[in-house]
Amino acid sequence: MARGRASSTAAKPHSRAAEKRIGQSAAPADPWAARIRKAVTEEAHPAQLGAILDTSRRISILTGRGGGKTTVYKGRLLIEMAETTRGKFLYVCPTLGMAIELLWDPLKESLAALGIADEFTFMEAPREGGKIMLCKRTGSRLKLFGADDKKQINLCRGQPFNGVLCDEIAYWPSPELVANYVEKVIEPRIGERNGWIGLESSRGHELRGLFYDVTRDGSPDHRPYALRNEPEYAEW
């Protein structure tokens, strides 16, 4: 989002004008952010690129092992953290250990390959729990934690986010926890930053719950990606 004309009067911390600058896209002309977007899009497979750049606010991915979801998640987060001022992003796995293995370490490798590792800080969050990656240039931050940590789940209540990724949902403690986290913890304020929620997993053994409903063919909650432009989904 392009910035408007600057006001001669500084906005108070909690004023509407100050809030508009928080969690919004940075100036699109930033060559640093453009370089990251170009690198990510050139690396991705066409199928991955569709998921990386999809502008839908609700995204679900059902894929087998090795389906390339890590590349999708890294791509979405790197692009948006580079283009968003003081954005807030979450990545939640069944456990913190899985989050580290699936995204934390691959993110470090990608940043090193791009030659921009110094632009990011990786740190522990002893008071909050989990781990935090901070983009120094934009102030955007990504927090990783495990869904088995009830304290971390509750700490998300009442906060607006730009993007929330829920991974390996088939291995979360229960389908009820997934629904509670998405519908009662995250969704109430996700619209304040025009944020999005991504749900992803390989197939599970429990054929019920929110993720099952949004990925099941024939479900009223599922829109197949290949049919997204069909007339029947015009008001989706």
Coordinates of C-alpha atoms in Angstrom, one line a residue:
M1 CA 0.0 0.0 0.0
A2 CA 1.5 3.3 -1.0
R3 CA 1.9 5.8 1.8
G4 CA -0.2 8.9 1.8
R5 CA 0.9 12.5 2.3
A6 CA 2.6 13.0 5.6
S7 CA 0.8 15.0 8.3
S8 CA 2.4 17.9 10.0
T9 CA 1.0 16.7 13.3
A10 CA 2.4 13.4 14.8
A11 CA -0.3 10.8 15.4
K12 CA -0.9 9.7 19.0
P13 CA 0.2 6.1 19.6
H14 CA -3.4 4.8 19.7
S15 CA -4.9 7.1 17.1
R16 CA -6.5 5.8 13.9
A17 CA -3.8 7.4 11.8
A18 CA -1.0 5.7 13.7
E19 CA -2.8 2.3 13.5
K20 CA -3.0 2.6 9.7
R21 CA 0.8 2.6 9.4
I22 CA 1.1 -0.6 11.5
G23 CA 0.8 -4.0 9.8
Q24 CA 0.4 -2.5 6.4
S25 CA 2.4 -3.1 3.2
A26 CA 5.5 -1.0 2.9
A27 CA 6.3 1.2 -0.1
P28 CA 6.3 -1.1 -3.2
A29 CA 9.3 0.7 -4.7
D30 CA 11.6 -0.7 -2.0
P31 CA 14.3 -2.5 -4.2
W32 CA 15.3 -4.7 -1.2
A33 CA 11.8 -6.2 -0.9
A34 CA 11.4 -6.4 -4.6
R35 CA 14.6 -8.5 -4.8
I36 CA 13.3 -10.9 -2.2
R37 CA 10.0 -11.3 -4.1
K38 CA 11.8 -11.9 -7.3
A39 CA 14.1 -14.5 -5.8
V40 CA 11.2 -16.4 -4.2
T41 CA 9.0 -16.4 -7.3
E42 CA 11.9 -17.6 -9.5
E43 CA 12.7 -20.5 -7.3
A44 CA 9.2 -21.8 -6.8
H45 CA 7.5 -24.5 -9.0
P46 CA 4.4 -23.1 -10.7
A47 CA 2.1 -25.0 -8.4
Q48 CA 3.9 -23.7 -5.4
L49 CA 3.8 -20.2 -6.8
G50 CA 0.1 -20.3 -6.9
A51 CA 0.0 -21.0 -3.2
I52 CA 2.7 -18.4 -2.4
L53 CA 0.9 -15.5 -4.2
D54 CA -2.7 -16.4 -3.6
T55 CA -4.5 -13.4 -2.2
S56 CA -7.3 -15.4 -0.6
R57 CA -7.7 -14.8 3.1
R58 CA -8.4 -18.5 3.8
I59 CA -6.1 -21.1 2.3
S60 CA -5.9 -24.8 2.8
I61 CA -3.3 -27.2 1.5
L62 CA -3.7 -31.0 1.6
T63 CA -0.6 -32.7 0.4
G64 CA 1.6 -35.7 0.9
R65 CA 5.1 -35.8 2.2
G66 CA 7.6 -33.9 0.0
G67 CA 4.8 -31.9 -1.6
G68 CA 6.8 -28.7 -1.3
K69 CA 4.8 -27.0 1.5
T70 CA 8.0 -25.7 3.2
T71 CA 8.9 -23.8 0.1
V72 CA 5.4 -22.3 0.0
Y73 CA 5.5 -21.2 3.6
K74 CA 9.0 -19.8 3.4
G75 CA 8.0 -17.9 0.3
R76 CA 4.9 -16.4 1.7
L77 CA 6.5 -15.3 4.9
L78 CA 9.7 -13.9 3.4
I79 CA 7.8 -11.8 0.8
E80 CA 5.3 -10.5 3.3
M81 CA 7.7 -9.8 6.1
A82 CA 9.9 -7.8 3.7
E83 CA 6.9 -5.8 2.3
T84 CA 5.0 -5.2 5.6
T85 CA 5.7 -2.6 8.2
R86 CA 5.6 -4.1 11.7
G87 CA 3.7 -7.1 10.5
K88 CA 2.8 -10.0 12.9
F89 CA 2.9 -13.6 11.7
L90 CA 2.5 -16.9 13.4
Y91 CA 3.6 -20.5 12.5
V92 CA 2.1 -23.2 14.6
C93 CA 3.0 -26.9 14.5
P94 CA 1.9 -29.8 16.7
T95 CA 5.1 -29.2 18.8
L96 CA 7.8 -26.5 18.9
G97 CA 10.3 -29.2 17.9
M98 CA 8.5 -29.8 14.6
A99 CA 8.2 -26.0 14.0
I100 CA 12.0 -25.7 14.3
E101 CA 12.6 -28.6 12.0
L102 CA 10.0 -27.7 9.3
L103 CA 10.5 -24.0 9.1
W104 CA 13.0 -22.4 11.5
D105 CA 16.1 -24.1 10.2
P106 CA 15.0 -23.9 6.5
L107 CA 14.3 -20.2 6.9
K108 CA 17.9 -19.6 8.1
E109 CA 19.2 -21.6 5.1
S110 CA 17.2 -19.5 2.7
L111 CA 18.2 -16.2 4.2
A112 CA 21.9 -17.2 4.0
A113 CA 21.5 -18.3 0.4
L114 CA 19.9 -14.9 -0.5
G115 CA 22.8 -13.1 1.3
I116 CA 20.4 -11.3 3.7
A117 CA 20.9 -13.2 6.9
D118 CA 22.1 -10.1 8.6
E119 CA 18.8 -8.3 8.0
F120 CA 17.0 -10.8 10.3
T121 CA 17.4 -11.7 13.9
F122 CA 16.6 -15.1 15.3
M123 CA 15.9 -15.2 19.0
E124 CA 14.4 -17.2 21.9
A125 CA 11.3 -15.8 23.6
P126 CA 11.8 -16.9 27.2
R127 CA 8.8 -15.0 28.6
E128 CA 6.5 -15.8 25.7
G129 CA 7.8 -19.2 24.8
G130 CA 8.5 -20.4 21.3
K131 CA 11.0 -18.7 18.9
I132 CA 10.9 -15.3 17.1
M133 CA 12.3 -14.2 13.8
L134 CA 12.5 -10.4 13.4
C135 CA 13.0 -8.5 10.1
K136 CA 15.2 -5.5 11.1
R137 CA 14.3 -3.4 8.1
T138 CA 10.5 -3.6 8.4
G139 CA 10.0 -4.5 12.0
S140 CA 7.9 -7.5 11.0
R141 CA 8.1 -10.6 13.3
L142 CA 7.3 -14.2 13.0
K143 CA 6.6 -16.3 16.1
L144 CA 6.9 -20.2 16.1
F145 CA 5.4 -22.4 18.8
G146 CA 3.7 -25.7 19.3
A147 CA -0.1 -26.4 19.5
D148 CA 0.5 -28.6 22.5
D149 CA 1.4 -25.5 24.5
K150 CA -1.9 -24.2 25.8
K151 CA -0.3 -21.1 27.2
Q152 CA 0.9 -20.1 23.7
I153 CA -2.5 -20.7 22.3
N154 CA -4.1 -18.4 24.8
L155 CA -1.5 -15.7 24.3
C156 CA -2.8 -15.2 20.8
R157 CA -6.2 -14.1 22.0
G158 CA -7.2 -10.6 21.3
Q159 CA -4.3 -9.9 18.9
P160 CA -4.5 -8.9 15.2
F161 CA -2.2 -10.8 12.8
N162 CA -1.2 -10.4 9.2
G163 CA -0.8 -14.1 8.6
V164 CA -1.2 -17.3 10.6
L165 CA 0.1 -20.7 9.3
C166 CA -1.1 -23.9 11.0
D167 CA 0.9 -26.8 9.9
E168 CA 0.6 -30.6 10.1
I169 CA -2.9 -30.3 11.5
A170 CA -3.5 -34.1 11.4
Y171 CA -1.1 -34.3 14.3
W172 CA -2.5 -31.5 16.5
P173 CA -3.9 -32.8 19.8
S174 CA -7.4 -32.8 18.5
P175 CA -9.7 -31.5 15.7
E176 CA -11.5 -29.5 18.4
L177 CA -8.3 -27.6 19.2
V178 CA -7.9 -26.7 15.6
A179 CA -11.4 -25.3 15.3
N180 CA -11.1 -23.4 18.6
Y181 CA -7.8 -21.9 17.7
V182 CA -8.9 -20.7 14.2
E183 CA -12.5 -19.7 14.9
K184 CA -12.3 -18.4 18.5
V185 CA -8.7 -17.3 19.0
I186 CA -7.5 -16.0 15.6
E187 CA -10.5 -15.1 13.5
P188 CA -12.1 -12.4 15.7
R189 CA -9.4 -9.9 14.9
I190 CA -7.8 -11.3 11.8
G191 CA -9.7 -8.8 9.6
E192 CA -8.1 -5.7 11.3
R193 CA -5.0 -6.2 9.2
N194 CA -6.8 -7.9 6.3
G195 CA -4.9 -11.0 7.5
W196 CA -5.0 -14.5 6.2
I197 CA -5.1 -18.0 7.7
G198 CA -3.4 -21.0 6.2
L199 CA -4.2 -24.6 7.2
E200 CA -2.0 -27.4 5.9
S201 CA -1.4 -31.1 6.6
S202 CA -0.9 -34.5 5.1
R203 CA -3.9 -36.8 5.4
G204 CA -5.0 -37.8 8.9
H205 CA -6.9 -40.7 10.3
E206 CA -9.8 -38.7 11.8
L207 CA -12.2 -37.8 9.0
R208 CA -13.8 -34.9 10.8
G209 CA -13.1 -31.4 11.9
L210 CA -12.4 -28.0 10.4
F211 CA -9.5 -29.1 8.2
Y212 CA -11.4 -32.1 6.9
D213 CA -14.3 -29.9 6.0
V214 CA -12.3 -27.3 4.1
T215 CA -10.4 -29.8 2.1
R216 CA -13.1 -32.4 1.3
D217 CA -14.5 -32.5 -2.2
G218 CA -18.2 -31.7 -2.1
S219 CA -18.0 -29.9 1.2
P220 CA -19.8 -26.5 1.3
D221 CA -16.7 -25.1 3.0
H222 CA -14.3 -26.3 0.2
R223 CA -13.5 -24.4 -3.0
P224 CA -11.2 -26.3 -5.3
Y225 CA -8.3 -24.1 -6.4
A226 CA -8.6 -25.1 -10.0
L227 CA -12.3 -24.0 -10.0
R228 CA -11.7 -20.7 -8.1
N229 CA -12.8 -18.6 -11.1
E230 CA -15.9 -20.6 -11.9
P231 CA -19.3 -18.7 -11.7
E232 CA -20.5 -20.8 -8.9
Y233 CA -17.8 -19.4 -6.6
A234 CA -18.2 -15.8 -7.7
E235 CA -19.5 -14.8 -4.2
W236 CA -17.1 -17.0 -2.3

